Structures are given as C-alpha cells and as structure tokens.
GROMACS .gro file of C-alpha atoms in nm:
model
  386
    1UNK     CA    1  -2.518   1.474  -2.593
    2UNK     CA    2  -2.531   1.533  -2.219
    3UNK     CA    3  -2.175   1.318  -2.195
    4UNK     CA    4  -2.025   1.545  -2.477
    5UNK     CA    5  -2.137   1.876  -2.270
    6UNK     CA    6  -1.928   1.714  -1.921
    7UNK     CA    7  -1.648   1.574  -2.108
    8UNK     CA    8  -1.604   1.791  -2.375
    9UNK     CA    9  -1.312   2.047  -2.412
   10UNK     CA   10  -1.364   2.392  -2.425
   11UNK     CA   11  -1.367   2.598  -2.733
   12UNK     CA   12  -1.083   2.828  -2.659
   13UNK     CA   13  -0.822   2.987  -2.815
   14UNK     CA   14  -0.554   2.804  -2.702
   15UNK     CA   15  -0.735   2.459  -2.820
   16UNK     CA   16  -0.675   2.429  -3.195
   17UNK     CA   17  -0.764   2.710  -3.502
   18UNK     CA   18  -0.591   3.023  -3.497
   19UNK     CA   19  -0.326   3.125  -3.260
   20UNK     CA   20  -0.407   3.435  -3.039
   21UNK     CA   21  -0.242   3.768  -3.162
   22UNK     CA   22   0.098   3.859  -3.053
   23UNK     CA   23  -0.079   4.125  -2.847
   24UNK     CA   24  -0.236   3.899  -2.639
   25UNK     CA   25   0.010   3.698  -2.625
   26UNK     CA   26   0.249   3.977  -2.483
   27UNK     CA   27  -0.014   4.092  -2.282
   28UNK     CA   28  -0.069   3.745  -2.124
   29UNK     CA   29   0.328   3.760  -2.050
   30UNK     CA   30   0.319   4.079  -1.892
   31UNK     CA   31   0.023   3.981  -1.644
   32UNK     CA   32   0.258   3.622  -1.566
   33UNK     CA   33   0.516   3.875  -1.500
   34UNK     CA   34   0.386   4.060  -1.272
   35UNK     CA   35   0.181   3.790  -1.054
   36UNK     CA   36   0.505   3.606  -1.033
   37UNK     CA   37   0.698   3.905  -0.967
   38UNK     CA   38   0.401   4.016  -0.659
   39UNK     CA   39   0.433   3.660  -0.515
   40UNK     CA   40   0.814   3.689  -0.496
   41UNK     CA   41   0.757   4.060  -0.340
   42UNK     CA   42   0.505   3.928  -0.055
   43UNK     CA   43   0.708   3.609   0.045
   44UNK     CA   44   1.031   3.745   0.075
   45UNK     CA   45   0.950   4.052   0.179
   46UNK     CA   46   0.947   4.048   0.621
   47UNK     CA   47   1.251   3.825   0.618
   48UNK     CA   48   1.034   3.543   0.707
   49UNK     CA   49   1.206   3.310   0.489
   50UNK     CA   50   1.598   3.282   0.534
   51UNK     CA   51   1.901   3.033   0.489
   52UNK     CA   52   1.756   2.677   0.422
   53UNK     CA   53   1.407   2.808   0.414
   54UNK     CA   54   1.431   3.089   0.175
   55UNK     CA   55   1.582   2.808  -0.091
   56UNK     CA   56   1.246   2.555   0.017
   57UNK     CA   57   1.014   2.855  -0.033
   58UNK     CA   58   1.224   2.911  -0.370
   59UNK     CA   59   1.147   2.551  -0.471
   60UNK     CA   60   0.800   2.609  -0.398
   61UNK     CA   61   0.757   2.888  -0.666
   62UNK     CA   62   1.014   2.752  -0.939
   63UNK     CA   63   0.789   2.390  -0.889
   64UNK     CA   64   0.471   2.652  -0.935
   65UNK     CA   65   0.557   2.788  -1.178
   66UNK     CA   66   0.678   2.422  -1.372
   67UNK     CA   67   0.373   2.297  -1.300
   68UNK     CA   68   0.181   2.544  -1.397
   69UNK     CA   69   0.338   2.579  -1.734
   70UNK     CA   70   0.273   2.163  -1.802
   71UNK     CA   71  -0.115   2.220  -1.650
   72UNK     CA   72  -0.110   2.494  -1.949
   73UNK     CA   73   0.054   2.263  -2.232
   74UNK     CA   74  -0.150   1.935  -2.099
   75UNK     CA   75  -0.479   2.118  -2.144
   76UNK     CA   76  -0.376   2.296  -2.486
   77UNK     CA   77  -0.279   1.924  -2.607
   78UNK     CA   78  -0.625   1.773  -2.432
   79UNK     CA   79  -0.421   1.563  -2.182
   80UNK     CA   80  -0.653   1.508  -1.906
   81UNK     CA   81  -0.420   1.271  -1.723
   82UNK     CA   82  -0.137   1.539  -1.761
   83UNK     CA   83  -0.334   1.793  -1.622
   84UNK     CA   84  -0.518   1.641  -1.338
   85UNK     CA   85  -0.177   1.499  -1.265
   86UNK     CA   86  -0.051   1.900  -1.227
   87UNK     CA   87  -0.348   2.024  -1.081
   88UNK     CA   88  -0.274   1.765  -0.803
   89UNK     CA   89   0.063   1.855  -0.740
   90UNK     CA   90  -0.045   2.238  -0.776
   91UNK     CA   91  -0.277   2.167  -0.463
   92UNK     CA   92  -0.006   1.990  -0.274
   93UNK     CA   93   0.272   2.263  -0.288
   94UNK     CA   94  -0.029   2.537  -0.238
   95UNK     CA   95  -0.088   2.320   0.087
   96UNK     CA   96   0.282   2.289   0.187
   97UNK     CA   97   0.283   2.680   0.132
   98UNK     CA   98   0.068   2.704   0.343
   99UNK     CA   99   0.186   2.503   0.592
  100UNK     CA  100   0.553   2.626   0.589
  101UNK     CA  101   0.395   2.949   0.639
  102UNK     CA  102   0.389   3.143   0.257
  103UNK     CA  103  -0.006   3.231   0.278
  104UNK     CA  104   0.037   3.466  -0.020
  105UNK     CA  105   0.209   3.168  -0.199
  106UNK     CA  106  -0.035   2.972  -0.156
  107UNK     CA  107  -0.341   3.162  -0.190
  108UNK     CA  108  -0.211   3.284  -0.523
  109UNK     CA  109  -0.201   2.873  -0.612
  110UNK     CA  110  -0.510   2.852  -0.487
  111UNK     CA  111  -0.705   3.119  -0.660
  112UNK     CA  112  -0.538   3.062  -0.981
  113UNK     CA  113  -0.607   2.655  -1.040
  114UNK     CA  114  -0.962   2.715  -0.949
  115UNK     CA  115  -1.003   2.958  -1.246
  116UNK     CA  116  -0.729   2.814  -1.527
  117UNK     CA  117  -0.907   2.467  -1.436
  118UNK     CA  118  -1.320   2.642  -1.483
  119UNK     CA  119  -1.125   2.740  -1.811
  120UNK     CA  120  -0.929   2.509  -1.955
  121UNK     CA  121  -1.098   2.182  -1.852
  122UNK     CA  122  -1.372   1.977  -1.957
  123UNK     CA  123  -1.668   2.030  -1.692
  124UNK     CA  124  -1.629   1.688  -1.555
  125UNK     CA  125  -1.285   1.726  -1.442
  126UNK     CA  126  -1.300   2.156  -1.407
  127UNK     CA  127  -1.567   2.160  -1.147
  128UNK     CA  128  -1.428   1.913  -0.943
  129UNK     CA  129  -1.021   2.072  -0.946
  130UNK     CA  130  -1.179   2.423  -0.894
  131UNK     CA  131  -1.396   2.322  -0.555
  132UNK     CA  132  -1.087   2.131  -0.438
  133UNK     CA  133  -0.917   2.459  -0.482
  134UNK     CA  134  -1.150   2.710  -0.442
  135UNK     CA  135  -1.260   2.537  -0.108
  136UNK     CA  136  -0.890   2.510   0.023
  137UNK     CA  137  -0.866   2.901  -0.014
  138UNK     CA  138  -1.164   2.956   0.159
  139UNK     CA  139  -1.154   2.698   0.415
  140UNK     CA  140  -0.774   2.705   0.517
  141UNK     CA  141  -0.676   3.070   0.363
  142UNK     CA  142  -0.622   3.374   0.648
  143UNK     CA  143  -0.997   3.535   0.570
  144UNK     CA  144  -1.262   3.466   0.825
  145UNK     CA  145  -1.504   3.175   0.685
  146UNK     CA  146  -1.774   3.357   0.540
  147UNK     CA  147  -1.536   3.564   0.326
  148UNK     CA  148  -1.348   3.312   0.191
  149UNK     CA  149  -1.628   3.126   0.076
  150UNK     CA  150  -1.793   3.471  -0.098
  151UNK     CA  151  -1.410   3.525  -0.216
  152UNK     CA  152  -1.445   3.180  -0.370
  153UNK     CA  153  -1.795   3.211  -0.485
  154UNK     CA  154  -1.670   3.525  -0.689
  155UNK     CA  155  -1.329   3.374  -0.826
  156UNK     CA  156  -1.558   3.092  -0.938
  157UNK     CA  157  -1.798   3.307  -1.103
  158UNK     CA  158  -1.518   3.457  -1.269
  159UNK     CA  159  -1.379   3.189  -1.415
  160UNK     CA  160  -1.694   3.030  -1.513
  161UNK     CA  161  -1.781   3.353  -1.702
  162UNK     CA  162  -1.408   3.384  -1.872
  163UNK     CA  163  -1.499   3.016  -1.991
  164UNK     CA  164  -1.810   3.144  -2.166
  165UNK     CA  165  -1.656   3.426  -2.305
  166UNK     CA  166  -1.351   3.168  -2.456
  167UNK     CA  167  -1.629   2.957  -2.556
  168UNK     CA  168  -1.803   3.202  -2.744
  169UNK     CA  169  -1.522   3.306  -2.907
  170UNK     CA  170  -1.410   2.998  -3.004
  171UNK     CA  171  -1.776   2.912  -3.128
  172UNK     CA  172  -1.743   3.222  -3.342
  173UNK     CA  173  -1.399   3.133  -3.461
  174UNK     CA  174  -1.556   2.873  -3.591
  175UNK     CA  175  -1.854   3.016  -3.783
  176UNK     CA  176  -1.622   3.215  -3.911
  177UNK     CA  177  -1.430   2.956  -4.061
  178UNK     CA  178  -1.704   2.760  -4.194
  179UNK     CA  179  -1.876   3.082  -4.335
  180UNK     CA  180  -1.537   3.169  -4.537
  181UNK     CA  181  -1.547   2.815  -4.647
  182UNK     CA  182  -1.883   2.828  -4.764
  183UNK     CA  183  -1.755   3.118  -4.971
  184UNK     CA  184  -1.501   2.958  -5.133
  185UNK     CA  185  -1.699   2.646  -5.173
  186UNK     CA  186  -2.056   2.869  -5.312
  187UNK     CA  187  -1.777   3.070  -5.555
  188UNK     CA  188  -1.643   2.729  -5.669
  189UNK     CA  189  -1.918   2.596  -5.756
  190UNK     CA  190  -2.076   2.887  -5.902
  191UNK     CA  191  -1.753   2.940  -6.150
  192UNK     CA  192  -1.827   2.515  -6.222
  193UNK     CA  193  -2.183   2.582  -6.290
  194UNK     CA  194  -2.110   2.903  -6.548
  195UNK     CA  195  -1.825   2.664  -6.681
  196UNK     CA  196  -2.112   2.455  -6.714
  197UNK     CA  197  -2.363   2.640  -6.909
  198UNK     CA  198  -2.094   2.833  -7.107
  199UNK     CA  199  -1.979   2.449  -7.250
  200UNK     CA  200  -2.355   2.348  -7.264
  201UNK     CA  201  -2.424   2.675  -7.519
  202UNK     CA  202  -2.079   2.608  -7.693
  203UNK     CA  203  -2.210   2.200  -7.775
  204UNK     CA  204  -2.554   2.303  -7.877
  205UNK     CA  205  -2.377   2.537  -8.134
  206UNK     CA  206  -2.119   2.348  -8.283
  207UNK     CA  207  -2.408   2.054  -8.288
  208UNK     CA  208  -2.630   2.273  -8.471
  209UNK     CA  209  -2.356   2.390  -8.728
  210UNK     CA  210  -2.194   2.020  -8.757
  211UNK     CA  211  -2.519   1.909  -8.841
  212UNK     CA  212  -2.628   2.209  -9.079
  213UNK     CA  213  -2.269   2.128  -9.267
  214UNK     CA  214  -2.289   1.729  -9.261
  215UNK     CA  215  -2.686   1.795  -9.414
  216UNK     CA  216  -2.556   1.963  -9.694
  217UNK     CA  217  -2.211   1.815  -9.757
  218UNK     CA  218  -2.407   1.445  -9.724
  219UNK     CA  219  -2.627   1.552 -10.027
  220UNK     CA  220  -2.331   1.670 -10.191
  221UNK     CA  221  -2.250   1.342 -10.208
  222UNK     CA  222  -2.571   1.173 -10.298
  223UNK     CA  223  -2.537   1.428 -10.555
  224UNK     CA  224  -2.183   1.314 -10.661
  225UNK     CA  225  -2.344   0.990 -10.658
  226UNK     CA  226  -2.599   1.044 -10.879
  227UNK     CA  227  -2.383   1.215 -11.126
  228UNK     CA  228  -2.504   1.555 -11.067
  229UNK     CA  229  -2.365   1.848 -11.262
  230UNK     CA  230  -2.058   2.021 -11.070
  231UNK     CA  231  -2.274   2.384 -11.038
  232UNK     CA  232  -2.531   2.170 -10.782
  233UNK     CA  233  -2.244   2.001 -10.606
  234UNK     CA  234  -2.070   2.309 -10.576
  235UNK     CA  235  -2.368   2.532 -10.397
  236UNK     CA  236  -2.412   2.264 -10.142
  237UNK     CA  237  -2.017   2.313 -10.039
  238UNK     CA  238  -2.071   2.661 -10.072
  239UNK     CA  239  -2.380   2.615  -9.817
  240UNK     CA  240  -2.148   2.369  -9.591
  241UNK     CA  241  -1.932   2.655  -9.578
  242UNK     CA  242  -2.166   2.974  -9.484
  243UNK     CA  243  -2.292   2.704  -9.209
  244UNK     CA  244  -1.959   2.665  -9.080
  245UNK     CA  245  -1.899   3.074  -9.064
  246UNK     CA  246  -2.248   3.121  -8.906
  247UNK     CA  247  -2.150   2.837  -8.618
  248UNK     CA  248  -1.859   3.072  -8.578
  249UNK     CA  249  -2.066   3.381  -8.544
  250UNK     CA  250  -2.355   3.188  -8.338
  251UNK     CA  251  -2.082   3.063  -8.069
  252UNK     CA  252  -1.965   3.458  -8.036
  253UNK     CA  253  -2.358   3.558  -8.001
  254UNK     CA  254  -2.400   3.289  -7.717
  255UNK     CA  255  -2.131   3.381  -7.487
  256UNK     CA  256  -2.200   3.768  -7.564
  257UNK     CA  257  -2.576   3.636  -7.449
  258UNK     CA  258  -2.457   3.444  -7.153
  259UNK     CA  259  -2.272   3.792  -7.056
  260UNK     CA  260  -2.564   3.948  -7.058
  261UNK     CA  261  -2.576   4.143  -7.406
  262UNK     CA  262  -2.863   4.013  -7.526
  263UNK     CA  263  -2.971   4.069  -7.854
  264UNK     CA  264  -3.367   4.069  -7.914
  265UNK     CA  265  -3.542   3.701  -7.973
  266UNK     CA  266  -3.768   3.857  -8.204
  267UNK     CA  267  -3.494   3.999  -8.468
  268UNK     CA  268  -3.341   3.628  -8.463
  269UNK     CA  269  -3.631   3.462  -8.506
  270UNK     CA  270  -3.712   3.711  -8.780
  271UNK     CA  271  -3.380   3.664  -8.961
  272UNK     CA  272  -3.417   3.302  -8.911
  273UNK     CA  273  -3.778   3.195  -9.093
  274UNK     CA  274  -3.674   3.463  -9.368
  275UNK     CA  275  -3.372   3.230  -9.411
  276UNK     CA  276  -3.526   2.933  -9.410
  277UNK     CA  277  -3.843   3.058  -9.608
  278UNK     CA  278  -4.088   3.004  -9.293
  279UNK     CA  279  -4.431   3.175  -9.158
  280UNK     CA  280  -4.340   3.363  -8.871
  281UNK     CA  281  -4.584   3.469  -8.645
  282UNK     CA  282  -4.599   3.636  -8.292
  283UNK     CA  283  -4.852   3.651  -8.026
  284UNK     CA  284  -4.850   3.900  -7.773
  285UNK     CA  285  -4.638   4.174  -7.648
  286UNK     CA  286  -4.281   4.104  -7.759
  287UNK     CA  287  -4.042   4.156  -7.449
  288UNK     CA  288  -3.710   4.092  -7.346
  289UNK     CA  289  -3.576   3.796  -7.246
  290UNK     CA  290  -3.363   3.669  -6.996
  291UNK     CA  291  -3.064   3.492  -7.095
  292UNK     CA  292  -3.086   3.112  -7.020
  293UNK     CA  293  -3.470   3.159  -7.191
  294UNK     CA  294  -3.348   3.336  -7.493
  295UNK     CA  295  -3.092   3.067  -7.561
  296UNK     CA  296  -3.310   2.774  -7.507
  297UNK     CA  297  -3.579   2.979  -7.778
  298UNK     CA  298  -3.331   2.994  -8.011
  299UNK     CA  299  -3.145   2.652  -8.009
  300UNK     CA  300  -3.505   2.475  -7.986
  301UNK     CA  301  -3.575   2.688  -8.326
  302UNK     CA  302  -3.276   2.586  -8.490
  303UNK     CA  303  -3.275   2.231  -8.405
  304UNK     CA  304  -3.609   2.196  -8.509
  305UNK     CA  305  -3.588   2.393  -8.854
  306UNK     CA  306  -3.229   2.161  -8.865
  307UNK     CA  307  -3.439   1.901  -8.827
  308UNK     CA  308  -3.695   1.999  -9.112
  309UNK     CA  309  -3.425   2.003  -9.348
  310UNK     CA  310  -3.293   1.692  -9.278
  311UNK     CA  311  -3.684   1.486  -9.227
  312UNK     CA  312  -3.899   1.701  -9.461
  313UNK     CA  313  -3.720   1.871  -9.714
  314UNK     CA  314  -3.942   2.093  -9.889
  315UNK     CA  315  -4.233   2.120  -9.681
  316UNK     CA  316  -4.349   2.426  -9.567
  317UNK     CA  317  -4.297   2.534  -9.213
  318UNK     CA  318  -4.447   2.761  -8.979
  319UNK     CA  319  -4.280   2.928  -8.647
  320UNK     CA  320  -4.501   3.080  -8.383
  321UNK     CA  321  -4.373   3.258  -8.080
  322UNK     CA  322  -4.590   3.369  -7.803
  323UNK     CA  323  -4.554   3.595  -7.530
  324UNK     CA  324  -4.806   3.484  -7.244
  325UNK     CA  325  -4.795   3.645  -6.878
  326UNK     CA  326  -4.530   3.416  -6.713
  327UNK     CA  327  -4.366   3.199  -7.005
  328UNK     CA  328  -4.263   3.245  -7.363
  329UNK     CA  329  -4.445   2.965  -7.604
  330UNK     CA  330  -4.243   2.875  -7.926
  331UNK     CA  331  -4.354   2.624  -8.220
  332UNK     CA  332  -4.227   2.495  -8.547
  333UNK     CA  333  -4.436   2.321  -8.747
  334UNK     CA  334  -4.393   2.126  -9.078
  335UNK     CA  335  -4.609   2.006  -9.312
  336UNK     CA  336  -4.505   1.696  -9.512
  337UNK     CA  337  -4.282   1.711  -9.811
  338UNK     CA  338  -4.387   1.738 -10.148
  339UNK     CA  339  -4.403   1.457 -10.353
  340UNK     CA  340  -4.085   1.380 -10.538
  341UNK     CA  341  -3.912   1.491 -10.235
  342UNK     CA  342  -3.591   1.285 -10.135
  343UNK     CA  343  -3.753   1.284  -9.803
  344UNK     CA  344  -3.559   1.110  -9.554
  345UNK     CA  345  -3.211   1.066  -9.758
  346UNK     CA  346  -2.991   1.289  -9.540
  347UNK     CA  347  -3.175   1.149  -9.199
  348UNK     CA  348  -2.885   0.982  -9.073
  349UNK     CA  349  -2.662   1.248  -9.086
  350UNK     CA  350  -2.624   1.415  -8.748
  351UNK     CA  351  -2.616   1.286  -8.353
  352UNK     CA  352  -2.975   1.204  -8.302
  353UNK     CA  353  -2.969   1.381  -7.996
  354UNK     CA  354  -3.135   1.691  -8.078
  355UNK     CA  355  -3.460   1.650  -7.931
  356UNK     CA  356  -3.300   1.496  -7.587
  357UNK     CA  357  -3.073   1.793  -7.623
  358UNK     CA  358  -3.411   2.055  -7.655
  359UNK     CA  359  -3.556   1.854  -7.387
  360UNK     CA  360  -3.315   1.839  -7.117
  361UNK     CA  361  -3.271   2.237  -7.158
  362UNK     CA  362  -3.622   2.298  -7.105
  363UNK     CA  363  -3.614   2.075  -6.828
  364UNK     CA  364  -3.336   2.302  -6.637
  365UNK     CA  365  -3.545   2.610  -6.686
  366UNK     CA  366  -3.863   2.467  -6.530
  367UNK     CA  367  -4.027   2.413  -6.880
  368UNK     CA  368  -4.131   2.168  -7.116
  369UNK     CA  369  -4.063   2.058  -7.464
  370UNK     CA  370  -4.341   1.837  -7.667
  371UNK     CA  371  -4.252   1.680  -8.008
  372UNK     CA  372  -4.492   1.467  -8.227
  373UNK     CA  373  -4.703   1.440  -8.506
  374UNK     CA  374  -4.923   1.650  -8.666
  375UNK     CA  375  -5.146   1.631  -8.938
  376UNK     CA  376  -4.901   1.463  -9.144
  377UNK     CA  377  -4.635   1.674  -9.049
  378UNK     CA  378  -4.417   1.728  -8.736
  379UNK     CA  379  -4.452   1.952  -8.435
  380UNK     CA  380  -4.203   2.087  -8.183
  381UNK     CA  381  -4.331   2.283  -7.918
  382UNK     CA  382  -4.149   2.446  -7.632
  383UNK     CA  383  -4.255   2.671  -7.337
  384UNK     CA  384  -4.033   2.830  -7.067
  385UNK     CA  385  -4.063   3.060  -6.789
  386UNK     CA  386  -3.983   3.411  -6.916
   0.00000   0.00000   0.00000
C-alpha cells in the first residue's frame, strides 16, 4: 500500500476518464498565453538581448516551451522516463537562463516545474523534481535567501494543495462513475428479477391449467376406454375447455396482481372451495395482502385442490385460511376417497412438480410449506409472512 501511495499517479483530470470542459480548456490556453507572452515582455524588453543573443535567448523559450509541452503529454500518458527526461532538460535551460543572464526566464522555469511536477507526478519522482527546482529558484534566483526559500515554501504549498484538489476531483470522478454504474447495473437487475417473477407467475398458471385440462381430458379417455356413453365423455371436454379459459383469465389476474391491483384473497378463496365443493373457513381478521403473498396463497390452493382431484377424487376437502399477527396460515385438507372411487387413475397425469413448485415459493418469501399425511387423508399447509 505504502509503495502504491509513492509511486502511484495522480487522479487528475488529465489522467484518463472524462476530458476537462472546453472552458477549461480555453481557459488553460489563455493563462499559457499570457505567461508566455509576460516572459517574452520581461526578456526582451531593456535590449539586453540583441543580434546572436536575442536568437540564443529565443531558443531558450521555443526549447521551454517544447519541453514543456512533452513534460505535459509524458505525464498524461504515465511516462515517467519521458518526463523526468523533460524535467531534466527544463532545469538545464532554466540554469543556462540564468546564466546567460534571462532571470525572469528562468525563474518562470523554475517556479513552474516545481508545481506541474507536485501535480502531475507520482510522489516518488514529484518531490524530488520540485526541490531540485524549487531550491534552484530560491538558492540561485535574484531574492535575498530567506525569501526565496519562503517564495519556494509557498509555490510548494501551492502545488501540493492544487494536487489535492485534482485528486479529489478525480476521486469524485470516479464515484461518480461507479455510482451511475451501480444504477444501471441495480435497474438491470431489478428489470431481470421482475422478468423473473412475472415468468415464475406465468409457469405456475399455465401448470395449474395444463394439469386441470390433462386431469380431465385423461379420464376422458379412460372413459372412451371403458366404453362410456358420449354425454360423460363430452362434459369432461367441456371441463378441459372452461380449464383452459380460466388459465387464460388466471394469467391476466396474476400480472394485474404483480402490478399491484390486487384483488382480495378472501373472494378467491371463496369462489374457489364453492367451485370445488370445499369447507372454507377463516380465522382472524381478513386483511389485505401484499402481492408476492397473495400469489403464493393462491397457487398453493390450487395446486393442492389440483392435486385432490387427481389423488383423491371424491373425498371431501376442507380449506382454512388464517390471519395471525405477522403471517397468513393456509391449509387444504382431504379426507380419503370414497370407496368405489377410481382413486389414483389420473395420478400420472401432470409434471409432478407441484409440491417442489409450492415449496420453493414459500421458500423465497421467508415461509414454509409442509405436506403429509393425515388421518388417512392428505395435508398441505403453507404459512408466509403477510
């Protein structure tokens, strides 16, 4: 960790993500502008430099200004070699400016590696370039001693704290980013998990119905078989056919219910035993319930009334629904068939799966689903959270 913080690259702008804003981009130009154009002013300006000298002090600022620009594209590209290799250069033509007598020149060298390098380096090689040039300002620059090195002190300052601020930024470029992506990422996955539940609902359904229809078109044919007369034959079609319409009408209910329009448990339930010629009872305070619990009260009673049909035709059944403080309790209960019954002739119709199928849907709500014998008879219990 402690190598990462001296040899890692600042988060700036200029390293990677987005690319600053033409306004700060024409505002950088502008300020380049002008320090190049106050350099230019100050050297030339007593006459100091003329004939041959004027074109050396020239060469001085157009190599400046070169090197400058590849310190700028070495560090945005994460060069270290390039730029140290600049920087270098940078403090040799600051000290031939000096020399040759452009102080200004060379001051404004100077002043500006010390701060580009506190911002655009990695710490390891930034401190080091910026007390190499921050020192040669205040050691060899035209300022007594003391205020050079407080001039030098405060340039470094400055740069460190422009580093922070880039940093910062940068850092909260970042979050940013990953926060948007989260988005996206929490939005796709919610639209995967209602695609989902919407294709869970639509299965249970059209497994309920299929089944319903294959029940009574599979003793259509054991009637068939058995050389039943056509009336008998033709009321289990009939049946296989109302199924089919109310699979229809149950897949419209369960995506209006997964929408939120919820029609009352109670009502179905209600409908449901009257249909089937079962006991309904209810415990408690009827209330309403929320979507996912509504659904899995519902499927659980079809499946297991399916089921009843299918295992125990002719028994009686019972439904019981309870309303308790923090779940919703529902059972259907069978007693065996009569005797005589063809008990057990249309049990291999359907998947198989319906009790894994009531199961696993309890499980997702945080509930439970218990299935056994009773008494003879069968037993399907479920409880959710409601």
């Amino acid at each position: 960790m402690d190598h990462e913080i001296w040899t890692g690259w600042p988060a700036t702008d200029a390293h990677g993500g987005d690319r600053p804003t033409r306004p700060r981009q024409a505002l950088g130009l502008v300020g380049r502008l002008v320090l190049l154009a106050a350099t230019l002013t100050s050297t030339f300006a007593d006459d100091r430099f003329t004939g041959w000298a004027a074109v050396v002090a020239a060469g001085w600022i157009v190599s400046a200004v070169v090197l400058f620009a590849l310190f700028f594209r070495a560090a945005r590209g994460r060069r270290i070699r390039g730029a140290l290799l600049a920087a270098a250069a940078l403090l040799v033509i600051a000290a031939l400016a000096k020399e040759g007598g452009a102080d200004v020149l060379a001051g404004v060298l100077w002043c500006g590696l010390g701060i580009t390098a506190l911002i655009r380096l990695p710490r390891a090689a930034g401190l080091p370039t910026a007390l190499a040039a921050l020192g040669s300002y205040a050691a060899l620059g035209d300022e007594p001693l003391l205020a050079g090195l407080a001039t030098a002190g405060g340039l470094g300052l400055l740069g460190w704290l422009l580093r922070l601020d880039a940093e910062a930024r940068g850092t909260q470029r970042r979050l940013l980013q990953q926060e948007r992506a989260a988005r996206v990422a929490e939005a796709e996955s919610a639209a995967l998990a209602e695609r989902a539940r919407i294709a869970r609902e639509i299965h249970d359904v059209l497994a309920h119905s299929l089944s319903a229809q294959l029940v009574h078109l599979e003793a259509a044919r054991l009637m068939l078989d058995g050389g039943a007369e056509r009336e008998q034959v033709r009321e289990r079609v009939v049946a296989a056919r109302r199924m089919a319409q109310e699979g229809l009408a149950e897949t419209r209910q369960a995506l209006s219910a997964l929408r939120g329009e919820l029609t009352p448990v109670g009502e179905f339930l209600a409908e449901l035993a009257g249909r089937e010629q079962a006991v309904l009872s209810v415990e408690g305070t009827p209330r309403p319930l929320a979507a996912e619990a509504g659904l899995a009260v519902r499927r659980t009673a079809q499946e297991a009334l399916t089921n009843v049909r299918k295992h125990a035709p002719g028994g009686r059944v019972w439904i019981r629904v309870a309303y308790l403080a923090d779940v919703v309790e529902l059972e259907v209960r069978n007693s065996r068939p009569p005797r005589g019954a063809p008990a057990g002739a249309l049990a291999a119709s359907g998947s198989g799966y319906g009790l894994l199928g009531m199961r696993e849907r309890a499980e997702l709500l945080g509930g439970e689903l218990q299935a056994g014998e009773v008494d003879g008879g069968w037993r399907v219990l479920l409880r959710v959270p409601a």
